Coordinates of C-alpha atoms and ligand atoms in Angstrom, one line a residue:
M20 CA 15.5 -30.8 0.2
K21 CA 17.8 -32.8 2.2
W22 CA 20.3 -31.1 4.2
H23 CA 23.6 -32.2 4.9
S24 CA 26.3 -32.2 7.6
T25 CA 29.5 -30.3 7.1
G26 CA 30.4 -32.8 10.1
G27 CA 29.1 -36.1 7.7
S28 CA 26.7 -37.4 9.8
A29 CA 23.1 -38.6 7.8
P30 CA 21.4 -35.2 5.5
V31 CA 17.5 -34.2 7.5
S32 CA 14.8 -31.7 7.3
I33 CA 14.7 -28.7 7.6
D34 CA 12.5 -28.7 10.6
T35 CA 15.2 -30.4 12.4
A36 CA 18.4 -28.3 10.9
I37 CA 16.1 -25.4 12.3
L38 CA 15.3 -26.4 15.4
A39 CA 19.1 -27.9 16.2
G40 CA 20.9 -25.0 15.2
L41 CA 24.5 -27.2 15.4
A42 CA 24.4 -30.8 13.5
P43 CA 25.0 -32.8 16.6
D44 CA 28.6 -34.2 14.9
G45 CA 29.4 -30.1 16.0
G46 CA 28.8 -29.5 11.8
L47 CA 27.3 -27.2 9.8
Y48 CA 25.1 -27.9 7.9
V49 CA 23.9 -27.2 4.2
P50 CA 21.4 -28.1 1.4
A51 CA 22.5 -31.6 -0.2
Q52 CA 21.2 -29.5 -3.7
L53 CA 20.3 -26.0 -4.3
P54 CA 16.8 -26.0 -6.3
S55 CA 17.7 -23.7 -9.7
L56 CA 15.3 -21.3 -10.2
D57 CA 14.9 -19.8 -13.4
W58 CA 14.9 -15.4 -12.9
R59 CA 13.7 -15.1 -16.1
R60 CA 10.0 -16.4 -14.5
W61 CA 9.9 -12.8 -13.3
G62 CA 9.3 -11.9 -16.7
D63 CA 11.4 -8.9 -18.0
H64 CA 7.6 -6.5 -18.4
N65 CA 5.7 -7.1 -15.3
P66 CA 7.0 -5.7 -11.7
L67 CA 8.4 -7.5 -10.1
P68 CA 6.8 -8.9 -7.1
T69 CA 6.8 -7.2 -3.5
L70 CA 9.6 -8.2 -1.6
A71 CA 7.7 -11.3 -0.1
E72 CA 6.2 -12.2 -2.4
F73 CA 9.5 -12.6 -4.2
A74 CA 11.0 -14.7 -1.1
W75 CA 8.0 -16.3 -0.7
Q76 CA 8.3 -18.2 -4.7
L77 CA 12.7 -18.1 -4.1
L78 CA 12.0 -20.1 -0.7
A79 CA 8.5 -22.3 -1.0
P80 CA 11.1 -25.4 -2.5
F81 CA 13.1 -25.3 0.8
F82 CA 10.1 -25.7 3.0
A83 CA 8.2 -27.7 0.7
D84 CA 8.9 -30.9 3.2
S85 CA 8.6 -28.8 6.4
R86 CA 5.7 -28.9 9.4
L87 CA 5.5 -25.0 9.0
N88 CA 2.4 -23.4 7.0
F89 CA 5.0 -21.7 5.1
N90 CA 2.5 -19.2 3.3
L91 CA 3.2 -15.7 1.4
A92 CA 1.4 -14.9 4.6
F93 CA 4.3 -15.3 7.1
C94 CA 6.7 -14.1 4.1
E95 CA 5.1 -11.2 4.8
R96 CA 4.9 -10.8 8.2
V97 CA 9.0 -11.6 8.4
F98 CA 9.8 -8.8 5.3
N99 CA 8.4 -6.4 6.3
F100 CA 9.7 -3.4 6.2
P101 CA 11.6 -2.2 2.7
M102 CA 14.9 -3.5 0.7
P103 CA 15.6 0.5 -0.4
L104 CA 18.2 0.2 -3.4
H105 CA 20.9 3.7 -2.4
H106 CA 22.1 4.4 -6.3
L107 CA 26.1 6.6 -5.5
Q108 CA 27.0 7.4 -9.5
A109 CA 26.1 5.7 -12.6
N110 CA 26.6 1.7 -12.4
Q111 CA 27.1 1.7 -8.4
Y112 CA 24.8 1.0 -5.9
A113 CA 23.8 0.6 -1.7
L114 CA 21.6 -2.0 -0.8
E115 CA 20.3 -0.6 1.5
L116 CA 19.4 -3.8 4.5
F117 CA 19.4 -1.6 7.4
H118 CA 15.7 -0.1 7.6
G119 CA 14.3 -3.5 10.6
P120 CA 13.4 -3.1 13.5
T121 CA 17.2 -2.6 14.7
L122 CA 18.5 -0.8 11.6
S123 CA 21.0 -3.8 10.4
F124 CA 20.4 -6.4 8.0
K125 CA 20.6 -9.2 11.0
D126 CA 16.5 -8.6 11.1
F127 CA 15.6 -10.3 8.6
G128 CA 17.6 -13.9 9.9
A129 CA 16.3 -13.9 13.0
R130 CA 12.3 -12.6 12.4
F131 CA 13.3 -15.6 9.9
F132 CA 14.1 -17.5 12.6
A133 CA 11.8 -16.5 15.2
A134 CA 8.8 -17.3 12.7
C135 CA 10.2 -20.3 12.2
L136 CA 10.1 -21.8 16.0
Q137 CA 7.3 -20.7 16.8
G138 CA 5.2 -22.0 13.7
L139 CA 7.2 -25.5 14.1
S140 CA 6.6 -26.0 18.1
P141 CA 4.6 -22.6 19.5
Q142 CA 4.1 -24.8 22.9
Q143 CA 7.8 -25.6 23.1
P144 CA 9.2 -23.6 26.1
R145 CA 12.6 -22.7 24.5
T146 CA 15.9 -21.2 25.4
V147 CA 17.3 -19.4 22.2
M148 CA 21.7 -18.7 23.2
V149 CA 23.0 -16.7 20.8
A150 CA 26.9 -14.6 21.0
T151 CA 26.6 -11.2 19.7
S152 CA 29.1 -8.9 18.0
G153 CA 26.2 -5.9 17.8
D154 CA 24.5 -6.8 15.6
T155 CA 22.9 -10.2 16.3
G156 CA 21.5 -10.1 20.0
S157 CA 19.2 -7.1 19.2
A158 CA 17.8 -8.7 16.2
V159 CA 17.1 -12.0 18.1
A160 CA 15.8 -9.7 21.1
A161 CA 13.0 -7.2 19.3
A162 CA 12.3 -10.4 17.3
L163 CA 11.8 -13.3 20.4
H164 CA 10.7 -10.7 22.7
G165 CA 7.5 -11.4 23.6
L166 CA 7.2 -14.7 21.8
D167 CA 7.0 -16.5 25.6
P168 CA 7.3 -19.9 26.3
I169 CA 10.9 -19.1 24.5
Q170 CA 13.5 -17.1 26.0
G171 CA 16.0 -14.9 25.0
L172 CA 19.8 -15.5 26.6
I173 CA 21.7 -12.3 24.5
L174 CA 26.2 -12.4 26.0
F175 CA 27.2 -9.3 24.4
P176 CA 31.2 -8.5 25.1
W177 CA 31.4 -5.9 28.0
Q178 CA 32.3 -2.4 26.3
Q179 CA 33.1 -3.7 23.0
I180 CA 29.2 -2.5 21.2
S181 CA 28.5 1.0 20.7
L182 CA 26.5 2.2 23.3
R183 CA 23.4 2.0 21.2
Q184 CA 23.6 -1.3 20.2
Q185 CA 24.4 -2.2 23.6
K186 CA 20.4 -0.3 24.7
Q187 CA 19.4 -2.6 21.5
I188 CA 20.4 -5.3 23.2
T189 CA 19.5 -4.8 27.0
T190 CA 16.1 -3.3 27.5
W191 CA 13.7 -5.6 26.8
G192 CA 13.1 -6.9 29.9
D193 CA 10.7 -9.8 29.8
N194 CA 12.0 -13.5 28.6
I195 CA 15.1 -11.3 27.3
R196 CA 17.9 -12.3 29.8
A197 CA 21.2 -10.2 28.4
L198 CA 24.4 -11.0 29.9
A199 CA 27.5 -8.0 29.4
V200 CA 30.0 -11.1 29.6
R201 CA 33.7 -9.5 31.3
G202 CA 35.7 -10.9 27.4
S203 CA 35.3 -10.8 24.0
F204 CA 33.3 -11.8 21.8
D205 CA 35.4 -15.3 20.6
D206 CA 34.9 -15.6 24.4
C207 CA 30.4 -14.8 24.3
Q208 CA 30.8 -17.3 21.6
R209 CA 33.1 -19.9 23.0
L210 CA 30.5 -20.3 25.8
V211 CA 28.1 -21.0 23.4
K212 CA 29.3 -23.8 22.2
A213 CA 30.3 -25.4 25.6
S214 CA 26.6 -24.7 26.9
F215 CA 25.7 -27.2 23.2
A216 CA 28.4 -29.4 24.4
N217 CA 26.5 -30.3 27.8
R218 CA 23.2 -32.8 27.2
V219 CA 22.0 -31.8 30.3
W220 CA 21.9 -28.1 29.7
V221 CA 20.5 -29.0 26.2
E222 CA 17.8 -31.1 27.0
Q223 CA 16.6 -29.0 30.4
A224 CA 16.6 -25.2 28.5
H225 CA 15.4 -26.9 25.1
L226 CA 18.6 -24.7 23.8
T227 CA 18.7 -24.3 20.3
T228 CA 21.2 -21.3 19.2
A229 CA 20.0 -18.4 16.3
N230 CA 24.0 -17.3 15.7
S231 CA 24.6 -17.8 11.9
I232 CA 25.4 -20.8 11.8
N233 CA 21.0 -22.1 11.9
V234 CA 19.7 -21.9 8.0
A235 CA 17.0 -20.4 8.5
R236 CA 19.5 -17.3 10.0
L237 CA 20.5 -17.7 5.9
L238 CA 17.7 -18.7 3.9
P239 CA 16.5 -15.5 4.2
Q240 CA 19.2 -13.5 3.2
M241 CA 19.6 -15.4 -0.3
I242 CA 16.5 -12.9 -0.1
F243 CA 18.9 -9.9 -0.4
Y244 CA 20.9 -10.6 -3.3
A245 CA 18.4 -12.9 -6.1
Y246 CA 16.2 -9.3 -4.7
S247 CA 18.6 -6.9 -6.2
S248 CA 20.4 -8.4 -8.7
V249 CA 16.8 -9.1 -10.9
Y250 CA 16.1 -6.2 -10.2
L251 CA 19.3 -4.7 -11.8
A252 CA 19.2 -7.0 -14.3
R253 CA 17.0 -6.1 -16.7
Q254 CA 17.4 -2.8 -16.2
N255 CA 21.3 -3.9 -18.0
H256 CA 20.8 -6.8 -19.0
V257 CA 24.7 -7.9 -17.3
P258 CA 25.3 -10.4 -14.2
I259 CA 25.4 -8.0 -11.3
N260 CA 28.5 -7.4 -9.4
F261 CA 27.9 -7.8 -5.1
I262 CA 30.6 -7.0 -2.0
V263 CA 29.9 -8.4 0.8
P264 CA 31.3 -7.4 4.4
S265 CA 31.9 -10.0 6.4
G266 CA 32.6 -11.8 9.4
N267 CA 31.0 -14.7 10.2
L268 CA 30.9 -15.0 6.8
G269 CA 26.9 -15.8 7.2
N270 CA 25.9 -13.3 5.0
V271 CA 28.0 -13.9 2.3
T272 CA 27.4 -17.7 2.0
A273 CA 23.8 -16.6 1.8
C274 CA 24.6 -14.6 -1.7
Y275 CA 27.2 -17.3 -3.5
W276 CA 23.7 -20.1 -2.8
A277 CA 21.5 -17.4 -4.4
K278 CA 24.8 -17.3 -7.2
A279 CA 24.3 -21.0 -7.5
M280 CA 20.2 -21.2 -7.7
G281 CA 20.8 -19.1 -11.0
F282 CA 19.8 -15.9 -9.7
P283 CA 22.0 -13.3 -11.7
I284 CA 24.8 -12.5 -10.1
G285 CA 28.3 -11.9 -11.8
Q286 CA 31.5 -11.3 -9.2
I287 CA 31.1 -12.2 -5.2
Q288 CA 33.6 -9.5 -3.5
I289 CA 33.9 -10.3 0.2
A290 CA 35.1 -7.6 2.2
T291 CA 36.9 -8.0 6.2
N292 CA 38.0 -6.1 8.3
A293 CA 41.3 -5.6 9.9
N294 CA 40.6 -9.2 11.1
R295 CA 43.0 -10.8 8.5
V296 CA 42.3 -14.8 9.2
L297 CA 39.9 -15.7 6.4
S298 CA 42.5 -12.9 4.0
D299 CA 45.3 -15.4 5.4
F300 CA 44.3 -18.4 4.6
W301 CA 42.6 -17.4 1.0
Q302 CA 46.2 -16.4 0.3
T303 CA 48.4 -19.3 2.4
G304 CA 45.7 -21.9 2.8
D305 CA 47.0 -22.2 6.1
Y306 CA 43.4 -21.9 8.6
Q307 CA 45.0 -20.2 12.7
P308 CA 41.6 -18.8 13.8
R309 CA 43.3 -16.6 16.0
P310 CA 41.2 -13.8 18.8
S311 CA 39.4 -11.1 17.7
L312 CA 40.8 -8.0 17.0
P313 CA 38.9 -5.1 18.3
T314 CA 38.0 -2.7 14.8
L315 CA 35.9 0.3 13.6
A316 CA 33.7 -2.9 12.4
N317 CA 32.5 -4.0 16.3
A318 CA 30.3 -6.6 14.5
M319 CA 32.6 -8.2 11.9
D320 CA 35.8 -8.9 14.7
V321 CA 34.9 -12.9 13.8
G322 CA 38.7 -14.5 15.0
N323 CA 37.0 -17.9 14.0
P324 CA 34.5 -17.4 10.7
S325 CA 31.7 -20.6 11.8
N326 CA 31.2 -20.5 8.2
L327 CA 33.9 -20.6 6.0
A328 CA 32.9 -24.5 7.1
R329 CA 29.4 -24.4 4.6
L330 CA 31.8 -21.6 1.7
R331 CA 34.4 -24.8 2.2
A332 CA 32.2 -27.1 1.2
M333 CA 30.3 -25.5 -0.8
L334 CA 33.8 -24.0 -2.7
G335 CA 36.5 -26.8 -2.6
D336 CA 39.1 -26.0 -0.5
W337 CA 41.8 -24.6 -1.4
P338 CA 43.4 -24.1 -3.2
A339 CA 39.6 -24.3 -5.0
F340 CA 38.3 -21.9 -2.8
Q341 CA 41.4 -19.2 -3.3
A342 CA 40.6 -19.5 -7.0
A343 CA 37.1 -18.8 -5.9
V344 CA 36.8 -16.2 -3.1
D345 CA 38.3 -12.7 -3.8
V346 CA 38.2 -11.1 -0.1
A347 CA 40.6 -8.2 1.6
A348 CA 41.5 -6.9 4.6
V349 CA 40.5 -3.9 5.4
D350 CA 41.7 -1.0 8.6
D351 CA 40.4 1.2 11.1
E352 CA 42.8 3.3 8.7
Q353 CA 40.5 2.6 5.7
I354 CA 37.3 2.0 7.2
R355 CA 37.9 6.1 8.3
Q356 CA 38.9 7.0 5.3
A357 CA 36.1 5.2 3.2
I358 CA 33.3 7.2 5.5
K359 CA 35.2 10.1 5.1
T360 CA 35.3 9.5 1.7
C361 CA 31.4 8.3 0.4
Y362 CA 30.0 11.4 2.9
E363 CA 32.4 14.1 0.2
E364 CA 31.3 12.5 -2.7
Y365 CA 27.7 10.8 -2.8
Q366 CA 26.8 13.0 0.3
Y367 CA 25.7 9.4 2.0
L368 CA 26.4 7.9 5.4
I369 CA 27.5 4.9 5.3
C370 CA 28.1 2.3 8.5
P371 CA 32.1 1.3 9.8
H372 CA 30.7 -2.1 8.3
T373 CA 29.7 -1.3 5.2
A374 CA 32.3 0.9 5.2
T375 CA 34.7 -1.4 4.6
A376 CA 32.9 -2.9 1.0
F377 CA 32.6 1.1 0.3
H378 CA 36.9 0.8 0.5
R379 CA 36.0 -1.7 -2.5
L380 CA 33.7 -0.4 -4.1
Q381 CA 36.6 2.5 -5.0
S382 CA 39.1 0.4 -7.3
V383 CA 36.5 -1.7 -9.0
A384 CA 36.0 -1.5 -13.6
Q385 CA 33.9 1.0 -13.9
Q386 CA 31.3 -0.4 -16.9
Q387 CA 30.7 -3.1 -14.2
V388 CA 27.6 -3.3 -12.2
W389 CA 28.3 -3.4 -8.5
V390 CA 25.8 -3.7 -5.5
I391 CA 28.2 -3.0 -2.2
A392 CA 25.3 -4.2 0.6
A393 CA 24.7 -2.1 3.2
T394 CA 24.6 -4.1 6.5
A395 CA 23.4 -1.3 9.1
H396 CA 22.3 2.9 9.6
P397 CA 24.6 4.9 10.1
A398 CA 23.2 6.2 13.3
K399 CA 24.5 2.6 15.5
F400 CA 27.0 4.3 14.6
E401 CA 27.1 8.0 15.9
Q402 CA 30.5 7.8 18.1
I403 CA 32.7 7.0 14.6
L404 CA 31.4 8.7 11.8
E405 CA 30.2 12.1 14.5
P406 CA 33.2 13.3 15.2
L407 CA 35.0 12.0 11.7
L408 CA 32.5 14.1 9.8
Q409 CA 31.6 17.0 11.6
I410 CA 27.7 16.9 11.7
R411 CA 25.2 15.2 14.0
I412 CA 23.2 11.9 12.7
P413 CA 19.4 12.4 13.3
V414 CA 18.4 9.1 15.0
P415 CA 15.7 6.8 13.5
A416 CA 12.4 6.4 15.6
S417 CA 12.0 3.1 17.0
L418 CA 16.2 3.5 17.7
A419 CA 14.6 6.9 19.9
A420 CA 12.1 4.7 21.2
M421 CA 15.3 1.8 22.4
L422 CA 17.7 5.0 24.1
A423 CA 14.9 5.9 26.1
K424 CA 14.7 3.1 28.3
P425 CA 16.5 1.9 30.7
E426 CA 18.8 -1.3 30.9
Q427 CA 18.9 -4.1 31.9
F428 CA 22.0 -7.3 32.0
E429 CA 23.7 -9.4 34.6
M430 CA 27.7 -8.8 34.4
I431 CA 29.3 -11.8 33.4
D432 CA 32.7 -13.1 33.9
A433 CA 34.1 -15.3 30.3
D434 CA 32.9 -18.4 32.8
L435 CA 29.4 -21.0 32.6
G436 CA 29.0 -21.1 35.8
E437 CA 27.3 -17.2 35.5
I438 CA 25.4 -18.6 32.8
W439 CA 23.7 -21.9 35.0
G440 CA 24.2 -21.9 38.4
R441 CA 26.9 -24.3 39.8
Ligands
LIG521 C1 26.2 -9.4 11.5 C2 27.1 -7.7 10.5 C3 28.5 -8.3 9.5 C4 28.9 -9.4 9.1 O1 28.3 -10.3 8.5 P1 28.4 -12.2 8.9 O2 27.1 -12.0 8.3 O3 29.0 -11.8 10.6 O4 29.5 -12.2 7.9 C5 28.4 -7.1 8.8 N1 27.6 -5.6 9.6 C6 27.6 -6.0 9.6 C7 26.4 -4.3 10.5 C8 26.5 -6.5 11.3 O5 26.2 -6.3 12.0

């Protein structure tokens, strides 16, 4: 299977696409064509395979020409935590993607990416550089920790992520270097991009990135939508609709890919926070990247979503894009209200990101089957949820262990010299 760059340069193999992250022409890698799978092969009556086995069957065609030993054991190492479907009411569900080591869906992509990197070149020293708006950094740090000679270099915007998110980035040490940047997520992302533009650094540090521009992050995310759609479609005999809380648009791109592979997925709704760059583009066809605004759903505070290039490559440019996509921006007040309503009606706790999807769920057709992607554990956002709901949220054991460790990080200005020396 070949991967094209949205920048137009020659197609490459999956291995090259993973090791490069961003294409040398500055574009993002997209599949030349997606393999199609008949989901009915999983039968009506057999129990579904385990998540790891399903992932292996789905992803094997993508790795047919890879040097990786991509087998069931590989998937069992990555997908080693549960992905429960929580029933909200009638035909409505929350797909809990937050049971990995750092309690967000980013663990799936980060663990898969780390396993690919290690499998492709186990002896090669590398620096994996990541800008994080909250959850990517911790997931990548957890996945890379202890994988010497790979180094993790994690940039997060100082005071713009939750204290628990920060702890999950800064308590690793060893091969993980955490940098608190005086600036926004966009500044962090700019520093990563600028580092990649410097061939000397790229070659000396063997720089690669684990941001959601890397295809190894996106591929495993297809499993969420594929697996749960097959599970629910077998019971309901209708296509399954999804609402995806979105920022950089990596997660929802994977949902579109799963649909294009033939999985029983109906409508896909995108929920963003008050960063309206996507909803404005959708309405007007005019794409205006802008500085990100801080919101309650901080992991979605993105002013220039990278994976839009992939969605446009797949769905066409505006107005075709407008016809193919359904997006709405959800502001902080609506997020608060959604958290409250969900708790009062269903005694179910959702994080502020999941709340953007829950907000949209309240206006879908009741007779259809709808699933919201629950992207992070509510306990990561106790500073928002506890005063709002007047409750104490129990802390999961894995998080409690991290909270007890000392932090190690460097404070830097949004300046490349501070990272690489002058
Ligand atoms: C990263 C993140 C998102 C947004 O996902 P994208 O792939 O960037 O669109 C949503 N919710 C949570 C909790 C996240 O960490």
